[in-house]
mmCIF file of C-alpha atoms in Angstrom:
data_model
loop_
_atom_site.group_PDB
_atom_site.id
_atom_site.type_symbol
_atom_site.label_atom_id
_atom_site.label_comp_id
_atom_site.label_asym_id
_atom_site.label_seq_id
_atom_site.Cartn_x
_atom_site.Cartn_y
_atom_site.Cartn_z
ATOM 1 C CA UNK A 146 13.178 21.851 12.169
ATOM 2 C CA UNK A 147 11.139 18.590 12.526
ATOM 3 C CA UNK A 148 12.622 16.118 9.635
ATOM 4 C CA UNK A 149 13.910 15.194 6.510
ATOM 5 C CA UNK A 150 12.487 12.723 4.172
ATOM 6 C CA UNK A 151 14.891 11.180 1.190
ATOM 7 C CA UNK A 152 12.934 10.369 -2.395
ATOM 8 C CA UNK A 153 10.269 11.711 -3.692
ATOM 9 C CA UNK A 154 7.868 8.116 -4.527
ATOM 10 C CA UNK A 155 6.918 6.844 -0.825
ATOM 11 C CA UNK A 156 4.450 7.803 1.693
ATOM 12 C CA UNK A 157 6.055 9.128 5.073
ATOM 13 C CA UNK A 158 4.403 10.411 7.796
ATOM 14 C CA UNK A 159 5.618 12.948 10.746
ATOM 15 C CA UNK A 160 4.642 13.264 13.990
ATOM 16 C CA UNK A 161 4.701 17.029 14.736
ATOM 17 C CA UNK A 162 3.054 17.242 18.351
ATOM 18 C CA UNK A 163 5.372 17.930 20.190
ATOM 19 C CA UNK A 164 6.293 21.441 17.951
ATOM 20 C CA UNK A 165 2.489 22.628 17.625
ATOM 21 C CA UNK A 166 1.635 25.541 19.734
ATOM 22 C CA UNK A 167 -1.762 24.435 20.030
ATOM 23 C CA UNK A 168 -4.647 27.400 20.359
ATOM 24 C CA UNK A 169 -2.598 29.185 18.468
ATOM 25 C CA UNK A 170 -1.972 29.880 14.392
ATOM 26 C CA UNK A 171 1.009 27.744 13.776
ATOM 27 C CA UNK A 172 2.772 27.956 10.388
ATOM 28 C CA UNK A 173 4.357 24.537 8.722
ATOM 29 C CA UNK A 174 7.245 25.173 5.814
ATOM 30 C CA UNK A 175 7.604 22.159 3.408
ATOM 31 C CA UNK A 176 11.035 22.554 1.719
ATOM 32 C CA UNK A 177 11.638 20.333 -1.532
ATOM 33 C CA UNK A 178 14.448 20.001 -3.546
ATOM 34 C CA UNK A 179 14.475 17.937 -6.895
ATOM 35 C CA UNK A 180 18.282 17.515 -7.237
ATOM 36 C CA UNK A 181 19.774 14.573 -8.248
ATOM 37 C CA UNK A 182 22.092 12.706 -5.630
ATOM 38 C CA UNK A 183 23.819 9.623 -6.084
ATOM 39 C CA UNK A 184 23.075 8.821 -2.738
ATOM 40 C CA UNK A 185 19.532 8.638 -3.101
ATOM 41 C CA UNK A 186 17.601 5.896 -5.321
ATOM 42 C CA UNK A 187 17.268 6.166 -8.376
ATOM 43 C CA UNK A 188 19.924 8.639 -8.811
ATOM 44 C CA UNK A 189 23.656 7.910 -9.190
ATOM 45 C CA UNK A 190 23.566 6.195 -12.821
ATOM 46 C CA UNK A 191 21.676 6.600 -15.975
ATOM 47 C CA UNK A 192 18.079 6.634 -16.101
ATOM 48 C CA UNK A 193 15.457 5.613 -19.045
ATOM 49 C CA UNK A 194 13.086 8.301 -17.174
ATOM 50 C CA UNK A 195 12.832 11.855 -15.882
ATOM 51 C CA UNK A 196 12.637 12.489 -11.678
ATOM 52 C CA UNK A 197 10.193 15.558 -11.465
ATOM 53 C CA UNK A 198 10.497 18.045 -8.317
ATOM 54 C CA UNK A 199 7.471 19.339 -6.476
ATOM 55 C CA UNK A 200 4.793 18.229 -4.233
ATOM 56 C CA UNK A 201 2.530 16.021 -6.836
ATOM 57 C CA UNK A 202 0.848 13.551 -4.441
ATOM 58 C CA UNK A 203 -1.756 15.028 -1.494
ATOM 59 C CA UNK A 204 -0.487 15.979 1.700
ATOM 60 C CA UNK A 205 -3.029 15.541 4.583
ATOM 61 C CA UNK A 206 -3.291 16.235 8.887
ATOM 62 C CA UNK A 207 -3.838 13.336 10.805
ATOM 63 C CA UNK A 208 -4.941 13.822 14.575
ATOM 64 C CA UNK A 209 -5.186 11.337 17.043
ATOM 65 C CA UNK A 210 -5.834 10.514 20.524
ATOM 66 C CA UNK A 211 -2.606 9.035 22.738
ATOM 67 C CA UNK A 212 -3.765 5.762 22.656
ATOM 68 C CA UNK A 213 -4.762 4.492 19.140
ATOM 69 C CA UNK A 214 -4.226 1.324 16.324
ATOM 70 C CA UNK A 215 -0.687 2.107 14.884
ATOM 71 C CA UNK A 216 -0.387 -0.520 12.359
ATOM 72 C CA UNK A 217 -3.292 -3.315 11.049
ATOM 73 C CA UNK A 218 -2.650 -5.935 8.599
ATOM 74 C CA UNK A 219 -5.177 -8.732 7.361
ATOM 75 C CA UNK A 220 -4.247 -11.439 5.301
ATOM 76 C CA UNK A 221 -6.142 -15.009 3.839
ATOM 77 C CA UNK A 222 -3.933 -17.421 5.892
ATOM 78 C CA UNK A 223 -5.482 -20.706 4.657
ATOM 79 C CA UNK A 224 -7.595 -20.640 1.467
ATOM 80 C CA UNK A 225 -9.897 -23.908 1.871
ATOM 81 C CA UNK A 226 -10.203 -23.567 5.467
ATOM 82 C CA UNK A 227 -11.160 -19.627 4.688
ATOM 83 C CA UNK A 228 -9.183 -18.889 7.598
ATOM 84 C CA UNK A 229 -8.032 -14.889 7.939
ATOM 85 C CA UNK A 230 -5.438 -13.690 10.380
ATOM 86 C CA UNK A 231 -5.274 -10.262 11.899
ATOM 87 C CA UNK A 232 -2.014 -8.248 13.227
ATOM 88 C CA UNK A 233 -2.716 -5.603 14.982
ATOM 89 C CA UNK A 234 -0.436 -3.037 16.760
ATOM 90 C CA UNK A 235 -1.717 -0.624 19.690
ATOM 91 C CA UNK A 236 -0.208 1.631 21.650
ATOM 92 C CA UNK A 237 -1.847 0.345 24.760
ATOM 93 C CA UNK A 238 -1.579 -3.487 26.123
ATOM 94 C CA UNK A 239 -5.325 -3.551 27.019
ATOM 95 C CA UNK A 240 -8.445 -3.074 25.378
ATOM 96 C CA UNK A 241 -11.138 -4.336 23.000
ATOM 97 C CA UNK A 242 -10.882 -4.739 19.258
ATOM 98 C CA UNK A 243 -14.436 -4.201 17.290
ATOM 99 C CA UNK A 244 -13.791 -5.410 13.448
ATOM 100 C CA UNK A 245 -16.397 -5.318 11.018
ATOM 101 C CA UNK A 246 -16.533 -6.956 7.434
ATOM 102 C CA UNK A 247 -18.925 -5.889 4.651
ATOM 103 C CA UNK A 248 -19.427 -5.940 1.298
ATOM 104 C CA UNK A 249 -22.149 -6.057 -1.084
ATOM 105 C CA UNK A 250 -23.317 -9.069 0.106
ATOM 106 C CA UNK A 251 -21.533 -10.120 3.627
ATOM 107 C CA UNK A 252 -21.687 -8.487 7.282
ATOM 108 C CA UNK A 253 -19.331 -10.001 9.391
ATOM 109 C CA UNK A 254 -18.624 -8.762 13.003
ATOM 110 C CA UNK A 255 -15.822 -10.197 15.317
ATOM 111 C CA UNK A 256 -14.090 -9.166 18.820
ATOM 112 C CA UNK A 257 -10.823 -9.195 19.642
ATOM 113 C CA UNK A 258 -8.880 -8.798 23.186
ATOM 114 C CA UNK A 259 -6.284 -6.827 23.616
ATOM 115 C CA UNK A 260 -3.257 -7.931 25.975
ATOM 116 C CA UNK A 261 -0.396 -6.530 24.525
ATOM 117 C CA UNK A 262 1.317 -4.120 21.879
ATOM 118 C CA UNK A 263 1.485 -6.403 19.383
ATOM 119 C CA UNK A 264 -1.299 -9.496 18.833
ATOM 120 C CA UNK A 265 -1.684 -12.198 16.043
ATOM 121 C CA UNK A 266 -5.592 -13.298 15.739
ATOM 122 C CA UNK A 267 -7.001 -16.037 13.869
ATOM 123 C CA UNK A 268 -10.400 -16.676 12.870
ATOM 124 C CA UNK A 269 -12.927 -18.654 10.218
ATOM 125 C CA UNK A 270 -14.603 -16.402 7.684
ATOM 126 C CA UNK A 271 -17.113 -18.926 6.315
ATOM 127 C CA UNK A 272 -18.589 -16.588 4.034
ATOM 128 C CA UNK A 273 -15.645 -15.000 2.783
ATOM 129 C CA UNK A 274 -15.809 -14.393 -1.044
ATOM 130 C CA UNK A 275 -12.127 -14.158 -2.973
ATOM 131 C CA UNK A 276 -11.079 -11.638 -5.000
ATOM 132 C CA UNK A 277 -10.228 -12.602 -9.341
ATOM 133 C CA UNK A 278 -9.665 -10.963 -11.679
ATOM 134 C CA UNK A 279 -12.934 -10.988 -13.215
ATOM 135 C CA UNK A 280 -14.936 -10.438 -9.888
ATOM 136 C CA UNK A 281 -12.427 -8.193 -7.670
ATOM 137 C CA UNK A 282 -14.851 -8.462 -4.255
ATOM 138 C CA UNK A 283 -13.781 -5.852 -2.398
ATOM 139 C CA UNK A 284 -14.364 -5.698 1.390
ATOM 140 C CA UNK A 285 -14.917 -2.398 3.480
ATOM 141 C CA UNK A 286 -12.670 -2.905 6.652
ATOM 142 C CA UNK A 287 -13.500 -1.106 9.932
ATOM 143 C CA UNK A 288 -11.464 -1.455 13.156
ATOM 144 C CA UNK A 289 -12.585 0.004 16.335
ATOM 145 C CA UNK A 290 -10.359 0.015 19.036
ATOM 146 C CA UNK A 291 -12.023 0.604 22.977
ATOM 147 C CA UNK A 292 -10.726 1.387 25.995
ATOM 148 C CA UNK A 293 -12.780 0.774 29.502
ATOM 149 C CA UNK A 294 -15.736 1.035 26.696
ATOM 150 C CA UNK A 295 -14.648 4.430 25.450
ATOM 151 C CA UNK A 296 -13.821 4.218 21.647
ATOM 152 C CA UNK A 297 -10.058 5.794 21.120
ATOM 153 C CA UNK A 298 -9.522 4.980 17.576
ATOM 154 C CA UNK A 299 -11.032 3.664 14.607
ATOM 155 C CA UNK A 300 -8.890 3.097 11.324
ATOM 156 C CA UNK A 301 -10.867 1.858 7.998
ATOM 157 C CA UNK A 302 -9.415 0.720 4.663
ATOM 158 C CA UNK A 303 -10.859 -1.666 1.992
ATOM 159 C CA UNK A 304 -9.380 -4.962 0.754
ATOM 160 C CA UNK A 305 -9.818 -8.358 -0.986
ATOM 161 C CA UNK A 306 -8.638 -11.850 -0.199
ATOM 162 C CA UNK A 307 -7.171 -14.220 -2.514
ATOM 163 C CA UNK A 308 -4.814 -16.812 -2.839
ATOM 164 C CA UNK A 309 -1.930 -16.676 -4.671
ATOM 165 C CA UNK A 310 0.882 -19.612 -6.272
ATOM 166 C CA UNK A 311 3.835 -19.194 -8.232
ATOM 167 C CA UNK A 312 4.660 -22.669 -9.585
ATOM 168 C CA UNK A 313 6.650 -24.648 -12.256
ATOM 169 C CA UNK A 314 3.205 -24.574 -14.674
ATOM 170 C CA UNK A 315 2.789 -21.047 -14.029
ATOM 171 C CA UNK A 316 0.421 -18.545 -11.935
ATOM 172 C CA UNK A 317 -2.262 -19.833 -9.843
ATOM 173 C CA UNK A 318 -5.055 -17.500 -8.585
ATOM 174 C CA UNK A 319 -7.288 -18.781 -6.346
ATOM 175 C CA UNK A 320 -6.606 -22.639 -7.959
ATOM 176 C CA UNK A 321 -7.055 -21.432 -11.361
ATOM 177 C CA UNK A 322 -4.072 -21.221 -13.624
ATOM 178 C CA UNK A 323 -3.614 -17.598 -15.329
ATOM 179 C CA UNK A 324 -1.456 -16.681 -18.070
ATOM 180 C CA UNK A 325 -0.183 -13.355 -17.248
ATOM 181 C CA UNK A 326 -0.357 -10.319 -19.975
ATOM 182 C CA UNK A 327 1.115 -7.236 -19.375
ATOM 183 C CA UNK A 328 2.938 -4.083 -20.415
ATOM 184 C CA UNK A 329 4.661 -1.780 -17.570
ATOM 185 C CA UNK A 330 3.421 1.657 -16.718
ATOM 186 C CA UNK A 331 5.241 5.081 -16.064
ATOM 187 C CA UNK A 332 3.761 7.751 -13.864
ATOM 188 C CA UNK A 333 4.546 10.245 -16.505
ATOM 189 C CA UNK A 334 2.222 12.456 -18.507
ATOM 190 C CA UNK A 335 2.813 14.713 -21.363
ATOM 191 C CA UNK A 336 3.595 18.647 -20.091
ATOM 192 C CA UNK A 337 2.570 18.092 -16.916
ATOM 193 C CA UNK A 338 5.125 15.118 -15.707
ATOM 194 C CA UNK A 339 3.921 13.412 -12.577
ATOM 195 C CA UNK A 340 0.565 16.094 -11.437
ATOM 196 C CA UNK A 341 -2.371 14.391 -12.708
ATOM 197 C CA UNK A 342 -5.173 13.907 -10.617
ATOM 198 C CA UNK A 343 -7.030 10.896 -9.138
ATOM 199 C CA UNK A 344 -9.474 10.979 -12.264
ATOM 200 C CA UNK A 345 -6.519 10.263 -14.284
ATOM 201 C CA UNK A 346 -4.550 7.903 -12.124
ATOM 202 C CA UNK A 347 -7.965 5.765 -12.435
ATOM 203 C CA UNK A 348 -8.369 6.404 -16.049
ATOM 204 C CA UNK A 349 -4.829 4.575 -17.011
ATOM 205 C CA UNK A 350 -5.987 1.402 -15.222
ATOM 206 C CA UNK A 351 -9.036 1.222 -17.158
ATOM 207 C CA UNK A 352 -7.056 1.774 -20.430
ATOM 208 C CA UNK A 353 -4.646 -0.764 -19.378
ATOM 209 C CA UNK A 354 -7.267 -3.754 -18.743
ATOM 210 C CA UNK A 355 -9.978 -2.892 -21.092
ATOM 211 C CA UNK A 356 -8.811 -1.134 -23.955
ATOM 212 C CA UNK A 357 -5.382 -3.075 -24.124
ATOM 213 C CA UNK A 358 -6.226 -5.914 -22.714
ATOM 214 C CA UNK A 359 -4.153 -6.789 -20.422
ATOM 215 C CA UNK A 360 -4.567 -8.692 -16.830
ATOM 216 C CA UNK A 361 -1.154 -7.739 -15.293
ATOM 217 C CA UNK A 362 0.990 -3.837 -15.075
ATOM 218 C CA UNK A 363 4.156 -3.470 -14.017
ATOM 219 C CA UNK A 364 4.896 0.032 -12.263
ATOM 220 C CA UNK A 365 8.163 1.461 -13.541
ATOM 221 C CA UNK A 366 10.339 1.543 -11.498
ATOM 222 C CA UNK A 367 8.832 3.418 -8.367
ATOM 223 C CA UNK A 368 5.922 3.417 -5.943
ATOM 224 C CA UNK A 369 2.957 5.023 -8.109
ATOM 225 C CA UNK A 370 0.178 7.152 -6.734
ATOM 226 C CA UNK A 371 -3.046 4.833 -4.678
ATOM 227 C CA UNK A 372 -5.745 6.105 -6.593
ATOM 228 C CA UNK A 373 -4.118 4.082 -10.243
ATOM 229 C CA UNK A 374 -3.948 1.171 -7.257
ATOM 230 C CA UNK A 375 -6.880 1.883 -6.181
ATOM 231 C CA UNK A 376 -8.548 1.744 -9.097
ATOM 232 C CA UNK A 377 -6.794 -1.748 -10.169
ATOM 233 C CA UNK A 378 -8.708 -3.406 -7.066
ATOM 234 C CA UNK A 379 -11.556 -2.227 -7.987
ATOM 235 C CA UNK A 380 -11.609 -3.691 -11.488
ATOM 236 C CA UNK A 381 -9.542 -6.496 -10.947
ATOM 237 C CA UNK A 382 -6.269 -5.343 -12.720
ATOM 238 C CA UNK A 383 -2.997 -7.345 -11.205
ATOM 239 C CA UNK A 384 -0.089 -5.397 -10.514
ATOM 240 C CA UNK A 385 3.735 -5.914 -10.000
ATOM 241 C CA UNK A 386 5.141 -2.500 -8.042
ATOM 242 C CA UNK A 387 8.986 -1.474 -7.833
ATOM 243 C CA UNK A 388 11.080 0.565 -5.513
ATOM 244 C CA UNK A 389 12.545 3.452 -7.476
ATOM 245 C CA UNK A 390 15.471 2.410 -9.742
ATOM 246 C CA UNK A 391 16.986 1.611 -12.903
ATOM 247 C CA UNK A 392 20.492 -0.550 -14.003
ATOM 248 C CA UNK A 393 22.429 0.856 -10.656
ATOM 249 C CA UNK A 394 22.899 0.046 -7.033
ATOM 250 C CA UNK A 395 25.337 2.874 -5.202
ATOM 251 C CA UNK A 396 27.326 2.628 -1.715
ATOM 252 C CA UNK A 397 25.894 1.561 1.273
ATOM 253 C CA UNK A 398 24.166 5.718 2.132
ATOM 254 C CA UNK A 399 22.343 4.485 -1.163
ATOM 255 C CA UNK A 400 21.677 0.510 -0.207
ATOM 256 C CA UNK A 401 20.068 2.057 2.943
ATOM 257 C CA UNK A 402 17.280 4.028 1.394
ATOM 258 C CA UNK A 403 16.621 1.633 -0.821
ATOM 259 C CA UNK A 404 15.752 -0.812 2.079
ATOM 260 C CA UNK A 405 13.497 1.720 3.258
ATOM 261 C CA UNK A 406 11.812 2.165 -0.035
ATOM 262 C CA UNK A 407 10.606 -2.000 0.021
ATOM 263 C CA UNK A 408 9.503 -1.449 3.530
ATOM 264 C CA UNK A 409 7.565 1.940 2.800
ATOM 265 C CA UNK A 410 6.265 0.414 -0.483
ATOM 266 C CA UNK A 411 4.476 -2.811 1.160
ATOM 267 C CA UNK A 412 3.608 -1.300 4.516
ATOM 268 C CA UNK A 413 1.446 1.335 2.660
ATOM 269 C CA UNK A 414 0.289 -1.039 -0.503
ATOM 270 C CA UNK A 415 -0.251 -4.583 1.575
ATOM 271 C CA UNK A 416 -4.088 -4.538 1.726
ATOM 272 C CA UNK A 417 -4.025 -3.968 -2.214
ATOM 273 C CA UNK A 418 -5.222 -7.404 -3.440
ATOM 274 C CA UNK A 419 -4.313 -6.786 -6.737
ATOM 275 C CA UNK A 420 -0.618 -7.056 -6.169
ATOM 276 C CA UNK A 421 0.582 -10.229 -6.483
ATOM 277 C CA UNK A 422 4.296 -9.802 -6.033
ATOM 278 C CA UNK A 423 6.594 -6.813 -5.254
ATOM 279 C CA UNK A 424 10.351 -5.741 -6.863
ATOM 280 C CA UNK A 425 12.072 -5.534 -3.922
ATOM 281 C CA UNK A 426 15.672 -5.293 -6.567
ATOM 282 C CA UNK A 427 16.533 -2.316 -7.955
ATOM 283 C CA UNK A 428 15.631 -3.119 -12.191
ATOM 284 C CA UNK A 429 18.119 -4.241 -14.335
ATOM 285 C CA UNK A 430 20.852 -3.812 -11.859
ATOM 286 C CA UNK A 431 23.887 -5.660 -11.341
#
């Protein structure tokens, strides 16, 4: 036995090292059960949608060295000064940090030190172009973390920078004012419920923005699949997410998960510069 894992929208990962019998066939068992429990969100009321059972989302290995980047998070700290911070957390207290930023049109290399588990970086990106709606600049991250010069990890992920304002006139992106038009989005396809592929995922964002014509989707009401976010960076689609829910909040067993669902929803969408706010309250609830 190795874990259990309650709801079936986030991404959660286990570390199973220390059961592997390694040089040897090993055999995993993934046991899932699509009951509905009170307990667990969005269960315990009544629902406007259907919770599917099954696997639907990919399933992947990840192996790694002892010493590697656990968690990386870039964000546009000041927009005119086109300053970017970095938090990075390492396993180790020492080291060197390589990072490289490109896109189609920028290259831009920095090095960081390492001195402890957790660091906070600043630095000037003076040719930093932001990410709008209608040109979503999209830069390839790469991280490369070093160890008496011996590379131990490397992590890569793609993002966008942009500045964002809620106000008393309205929605500010990047200084300009945007008037937000949307429709919300279930996950939900016919006869096949939640398993549609990546194709798919990336084919309802382009319906959303170009044949509806809208700038804005809300995802009801649970974490939906990265390639449909994916897909809304790329073409410059704004999103809204929610933690699985609808008109109910249970007892405290419930509250808990819940909590865990806002912190598994940004930790694994927060480079995703289409989002431009998260529902971190369970919809139409009380």
């Amino acid at each position: 036995y190795v874990t259990t894992h309650f709801g079936g929208y986030d991404e959660f990962k286990v570390d199973i090292s220390e059961v592997v019998n390694y040089g040897e066939e090993n055999y995993l068992s993934v046991v899932v059960s699509s009951k509905e429990d009170e307990k667990i969100p969005p269960f315990g009321g009544k629902l406007d949608f259907l919770g599917y059972g099954g696997i639907y989302r990919e399933v992947s290995f990840e192996i790694i060295n002892p010493d590697y980047i656990k968690d990386a998070y870039l964000r546009l700290v000041d927009f005119s000064k086109k300053t970017v911070g970095l938090s990075l957390y390492t396993t180790k207290n020492a080291g060197l940090i390589k990072l490289k930023l490109t896109s189609n049109n920028t290259n831009y290399e920095k090095e960081f030190e390492i001195t402890d588990t957790a660091n906070n970086y600043l630095f000037d990106f003076e040719d930093i172009e932001f990410w709008d709606i209608d040109n979503p600049i999209l830069y390839n991250v790469e991280l490369k973390y070093y160890i008496n010069d011996e590379l131990v990890d490397e992590v890569s992920f793609k993002t966008g920078f942009r500045d964002l304002k809620f106000t008393k006139k309205g929605f500010f992106l990047n200084g300009k004012q945007i008037k937000l038009i949307g429709l919300n989005r279930h996950q939900t396809y016919p006869y096949v419920g939640y398993a549609m592929p990546k194709s798919v995922q990336e084919k309802d964002a382009e319906i959303l923005k170009y044949d509806l014509g809208v700038n804005i989707v809300r995802t009801s009401h649970y974490m939906q699949s990265s390639h449909f976010l994916n897909r809304c960076d790329e073409i410059g689609l704004l999103v809204f997410p929610e933690i699985p829910g609808w008109n109910h909040i249970g007892d405290k067993e419930f509250r808990n998960h819940t909590i865990n669902n806002v912190k598994a929803m940004i930790n694994r969408d927060y480079h995703h510069p289409s989002i431009i706010m998260w529902g971190v309250r369970i919809n139409e609830s009380l």
